[in-house]
Coordinates of C-alpha atoms in Angstrom, one line a residue:
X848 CA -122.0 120.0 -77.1
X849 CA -125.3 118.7 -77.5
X850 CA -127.6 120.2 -80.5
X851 CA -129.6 123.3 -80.2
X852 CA -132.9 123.2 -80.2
X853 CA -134.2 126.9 -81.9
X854 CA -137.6 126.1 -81.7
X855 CA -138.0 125.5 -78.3
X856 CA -135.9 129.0 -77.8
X857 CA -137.9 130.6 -80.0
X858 CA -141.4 129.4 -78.5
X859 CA -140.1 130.3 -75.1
X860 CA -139.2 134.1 -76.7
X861 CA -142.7 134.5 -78.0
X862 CA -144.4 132.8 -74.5
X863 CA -142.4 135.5 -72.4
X864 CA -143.3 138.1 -74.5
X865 CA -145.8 140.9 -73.5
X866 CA -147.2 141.5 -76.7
X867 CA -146.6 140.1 -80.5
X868 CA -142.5 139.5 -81.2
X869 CA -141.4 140.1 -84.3
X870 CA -139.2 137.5 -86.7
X871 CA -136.3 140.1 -86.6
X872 CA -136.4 140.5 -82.5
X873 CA -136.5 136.6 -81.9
X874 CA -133.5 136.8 -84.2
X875 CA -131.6 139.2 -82.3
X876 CA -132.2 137.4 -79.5
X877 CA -131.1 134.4 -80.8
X878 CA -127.9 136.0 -82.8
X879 CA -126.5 137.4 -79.1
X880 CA -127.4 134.1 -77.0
X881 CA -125.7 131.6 -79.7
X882 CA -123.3 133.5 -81.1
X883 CA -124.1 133.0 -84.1
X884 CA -125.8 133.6 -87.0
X885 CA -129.6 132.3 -87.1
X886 CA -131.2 132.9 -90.6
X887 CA -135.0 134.4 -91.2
X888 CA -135.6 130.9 -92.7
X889 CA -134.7 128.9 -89.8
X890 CA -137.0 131.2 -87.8
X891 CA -140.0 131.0 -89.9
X892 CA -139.4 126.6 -90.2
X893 CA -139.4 126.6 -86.4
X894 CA -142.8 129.3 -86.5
X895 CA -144.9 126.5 -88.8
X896 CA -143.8 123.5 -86.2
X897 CA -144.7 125.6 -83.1
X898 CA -147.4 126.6 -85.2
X899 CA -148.8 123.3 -86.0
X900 CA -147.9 122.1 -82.7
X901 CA -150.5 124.0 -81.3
X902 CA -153.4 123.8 -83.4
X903 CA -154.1 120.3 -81.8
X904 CA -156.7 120.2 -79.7
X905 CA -154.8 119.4 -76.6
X906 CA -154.0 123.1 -76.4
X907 CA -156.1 125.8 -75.6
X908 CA -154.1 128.4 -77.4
X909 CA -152.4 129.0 -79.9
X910 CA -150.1 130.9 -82.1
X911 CA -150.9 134.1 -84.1
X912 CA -150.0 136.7 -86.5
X913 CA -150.2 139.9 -85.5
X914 CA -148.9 143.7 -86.2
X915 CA -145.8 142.4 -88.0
X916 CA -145.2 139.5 -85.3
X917 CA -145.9 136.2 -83.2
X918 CA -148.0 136.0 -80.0
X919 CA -149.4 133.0 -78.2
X920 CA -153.2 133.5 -77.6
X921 CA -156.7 131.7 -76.6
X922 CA -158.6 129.7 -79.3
X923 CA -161.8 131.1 -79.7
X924 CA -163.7 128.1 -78.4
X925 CA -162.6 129.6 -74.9
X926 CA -163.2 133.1 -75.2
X927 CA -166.1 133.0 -73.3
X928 CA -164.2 131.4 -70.0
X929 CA -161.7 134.1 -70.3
X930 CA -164.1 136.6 -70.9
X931 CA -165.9 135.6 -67.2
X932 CA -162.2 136.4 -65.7
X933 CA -162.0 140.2 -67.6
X934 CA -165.2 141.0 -66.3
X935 CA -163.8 140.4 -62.9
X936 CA -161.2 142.4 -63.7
X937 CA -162.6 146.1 -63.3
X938 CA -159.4 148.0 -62.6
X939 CA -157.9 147.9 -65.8
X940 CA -160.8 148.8 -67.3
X941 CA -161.3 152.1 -69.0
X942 CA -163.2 155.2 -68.3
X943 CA -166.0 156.1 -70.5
X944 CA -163.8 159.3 -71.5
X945 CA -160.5 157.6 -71.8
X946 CA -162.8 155.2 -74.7
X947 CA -164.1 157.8 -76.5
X948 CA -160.5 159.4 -76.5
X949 CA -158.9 156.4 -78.1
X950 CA -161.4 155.9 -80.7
X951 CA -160.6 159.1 -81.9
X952 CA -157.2 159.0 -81.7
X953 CA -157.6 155.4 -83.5
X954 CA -159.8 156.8 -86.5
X955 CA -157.6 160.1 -86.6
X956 CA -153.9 159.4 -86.1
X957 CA -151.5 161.1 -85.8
X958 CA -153.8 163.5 -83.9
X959 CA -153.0 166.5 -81.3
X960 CA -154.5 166.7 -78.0
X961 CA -156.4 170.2 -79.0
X962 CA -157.8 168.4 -82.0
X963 CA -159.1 165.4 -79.5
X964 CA -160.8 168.1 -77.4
X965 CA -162.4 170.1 -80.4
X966 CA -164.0 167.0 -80.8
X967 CA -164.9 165.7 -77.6
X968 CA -166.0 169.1 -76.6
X969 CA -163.9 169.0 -73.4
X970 CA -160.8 169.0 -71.7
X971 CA -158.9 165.7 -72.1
X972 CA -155.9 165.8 -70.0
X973 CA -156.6 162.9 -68.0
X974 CA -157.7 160.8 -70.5
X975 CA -154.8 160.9 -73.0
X976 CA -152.3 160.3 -69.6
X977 CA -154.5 157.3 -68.5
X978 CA -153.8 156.2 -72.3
X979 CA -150.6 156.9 -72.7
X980 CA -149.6 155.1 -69.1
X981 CA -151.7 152.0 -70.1
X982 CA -149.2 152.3 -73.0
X983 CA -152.7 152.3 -75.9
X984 CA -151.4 155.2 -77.4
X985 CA -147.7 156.6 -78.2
X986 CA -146.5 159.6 -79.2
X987 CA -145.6 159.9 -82.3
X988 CA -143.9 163.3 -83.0
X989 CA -144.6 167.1 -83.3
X990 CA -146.9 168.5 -85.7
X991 CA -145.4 171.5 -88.4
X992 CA -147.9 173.8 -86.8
X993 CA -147.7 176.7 -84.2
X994 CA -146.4 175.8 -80.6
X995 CA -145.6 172.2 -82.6
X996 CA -148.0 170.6 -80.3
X997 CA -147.3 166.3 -79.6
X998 CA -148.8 164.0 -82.3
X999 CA -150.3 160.9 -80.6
X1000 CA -151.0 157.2 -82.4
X1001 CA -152.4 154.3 -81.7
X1002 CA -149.1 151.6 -80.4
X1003 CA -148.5 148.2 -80.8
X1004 CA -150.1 147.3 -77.6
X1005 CA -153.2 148.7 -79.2
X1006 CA -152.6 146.5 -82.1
X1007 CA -152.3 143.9 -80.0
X1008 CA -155.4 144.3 -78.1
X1009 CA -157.6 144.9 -80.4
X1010 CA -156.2 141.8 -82.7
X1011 CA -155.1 143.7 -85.3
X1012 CA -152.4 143.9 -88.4
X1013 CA -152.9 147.0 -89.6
X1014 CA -155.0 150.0 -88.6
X1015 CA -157.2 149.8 -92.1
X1016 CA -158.7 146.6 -89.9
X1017 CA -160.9 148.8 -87.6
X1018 CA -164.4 148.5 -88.0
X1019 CA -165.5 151.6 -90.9
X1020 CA -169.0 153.4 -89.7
X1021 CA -170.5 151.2 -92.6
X1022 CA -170.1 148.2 -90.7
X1023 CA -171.3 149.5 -87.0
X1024 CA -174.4 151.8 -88.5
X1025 CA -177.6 149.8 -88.4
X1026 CA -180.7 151.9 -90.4
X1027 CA -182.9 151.7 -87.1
X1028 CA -180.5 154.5 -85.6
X1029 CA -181.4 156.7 -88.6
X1030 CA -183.1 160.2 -87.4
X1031 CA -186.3 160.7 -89.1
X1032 CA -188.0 159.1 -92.0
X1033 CA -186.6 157.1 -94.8
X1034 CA -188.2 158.1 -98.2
X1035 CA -187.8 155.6 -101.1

């Protein structure tokens, strides 16, 4: 039988993979496939080669750490290019309402859809099914209060997206806020 070559498995899990894989789901993958039992080591050796393999400039992506797993993605010297193709891309864009909805949801998680209206000032129905069918938000339980109304979070797909690890990534007010939006006059 000739040898096995886990890296090139495990580079063709992460290419056919939606969104970031994880070291424990390329391993049950490998686990059922071989028959055997593939160790986190292994895994994380065959991560650095892939890795390494495509930080050379031949490649126009390569391979990233994100919310807890592995994803192939564009180097940043073509962001631009691919940019030019989202842009062209309108359908899968979101509504003005659907943005403001996840940004709340993002900053306020686990959240209920009352609470996302009492902010937004309006009904947001649509915009929290538009969300939860692009798969940007999940739901994430039942909150301990009357009627136990649906929690919803941000997902992984979210994560994805928005190139993330964790949620304490998102940009704080501090950073966004710049002194000419300021209402009136600043006194020293």
């Amino acid at each position: 039988m000739p040898q096995i070559n886990i890296t090139r498995h495990i580079e063709a899990l992460i290419f056919s993979s939606v969104q970031s894989i994880s070291v424990q789901e390329i391993l049950l993958a490998l686990n059922a496939v071989f028959e055997t039992e593939h160790i986190e080591q292994q895994v994380f050796e065959s991560l650095d080669v892939i890795q390494e393999k495509y930080n050379h400039e031949d490649f126009a992506i390569e391979l990233v750490n994100l919310n807890k797993g592995y994803q192939f993605l564009t180097k940043k010297d073509y962001h631009e290019t691919v940019n030019q193709l989202q842009l062209h891309r309108s359908k899968k864009k979101l509504s003005q309402a659907a943005m403001e909805t996840l940004a709340i949801i993002a900053y306020r998680q686990p959240i209920t859809k009352l609470e996302i209206e009492q902010i937004r000032g309006v009904n947001s129905d649509y915009s929290v099914q538009r969300l939860l069918e692009k798969e940007l938000i999940s739901i994430d339980g039942k909150a301990e209060t009357p009627g136990r109304p649906i929690l919803y979070s941000t997902s992984g797909i979210f994560m994805d997206y928005f190139g993330l690890n964790h949620i304490n990534q998102l940009p704080q007010l501090k950073d966004i806020a710049k002194e000419e939006n300021t209402v009136g006059e600043n006194v020293d």
